Amino acid sequence: MPRAIRGVLIECEPAIKSILIHIDSTELNNDAIIEDLDETHLMVKEAMVKTLQSRLDQKLKETYRVEQPLDDSDEDGKGM
């Protein structure tokens, strides 16, 4: 007998989708993603959306660093 699983459709960039698939396979034992639909869409278990989102935020913080704004003055204090 078929069984229904409650899910949420996620639309994202292919790079983010790749990270989500990696998180699901390595950290969540393939328990979050129901179906990989196409290059920008995933069907995810409703109960796992917040978990995936927090893990994605953590991965992005580890991967990307925010550039510091450049100082207006030169280091020797002369300016331009």
C-alpha positions in Angstrom: 0.0 0.0 0.0 1.4 3.4 -0.9 2.5 5.7 1.9 2.3 9.5 1.7 5.1 11.7 3.1 4.5 15.3 3.8 7.0 17.5 2.0 8.0 21.0 1.1 9.2 22.1 -2.4 12.5 23.9 -2.2 13.7 26.1 -5.1 17.3 27.2 -5.0 20.4 27.8 -7.0 22.2 24.6 -8.3 25.2 25.4 -6.0 23.0 25.6 -2.9 21.2 22.4 -4.0 24.5 20.6 -4.2 25.3 21.6 -0.6 21.9 20.5 0.6 22.3 17.1 -1.0 25.8 16.8 0.6 24.4 17.7 4.0 21.6 15.2 3.6 23.9 12.4 2.6 26.7 13.0 5.1 25.1 14.5 8.2 21.4 13.4 8.0 21.7 9.8 6.7 19.6 10.6 3.6 16.6 11.3 5.9 15.7 14.9 4.7 15.4 14.9 0.9 12.4 13.0 -0.5 13.1 13.6 -4.2 15.7 15.4 -6.3 13.4 16.9 -9.0 15.6 18.9 -11.3 18.6 21.3 -11.2 16.9 23.8 -9.0 14.1 21.9 -7.1 14.1 19.5 -4.2 11.2 17.9 -2.3 12.2 17.9 1.4 10.4 16.3 4.4 8.5 19.1 6.2 9.9 18.2 9.6 13.5 18.5 8.3 13.3 21.9 6.7 14.5 23.9 9.7 17.3 21.4 10.3 18.5 21.6 6.7 18.3 25.4 6.9 20.4 25.7 10.0 23.0 23.2 8.7 23.1 25.1 5.4 23.7 28.4 7.3 26.5 26.8 9.3 28.1 25.5 6.1 27.9 28.8 4.4 29.5 30.6 7.4 32.3 28.1 7.3 32.8 28.4 3.6 32.3 32.1 2.8 34.0 34.9 4.6 32.8 38.5 4.5 35.3 40.9 3.0 36.3 43.7 5.3 35.7 47.2 3.9 38.8 49.0 2.7 40.1 51.9 4.9 39.9 55.3 3.2 43.4 56.3 4.3 46.8 54.8 3.4 48.9 53.1 6.1 51.5 55.8 6.0 48.9 58.5 6.8 49.6 60.6 3.7 46.3 59.8 2.0 46.0 60.3 -1.8 
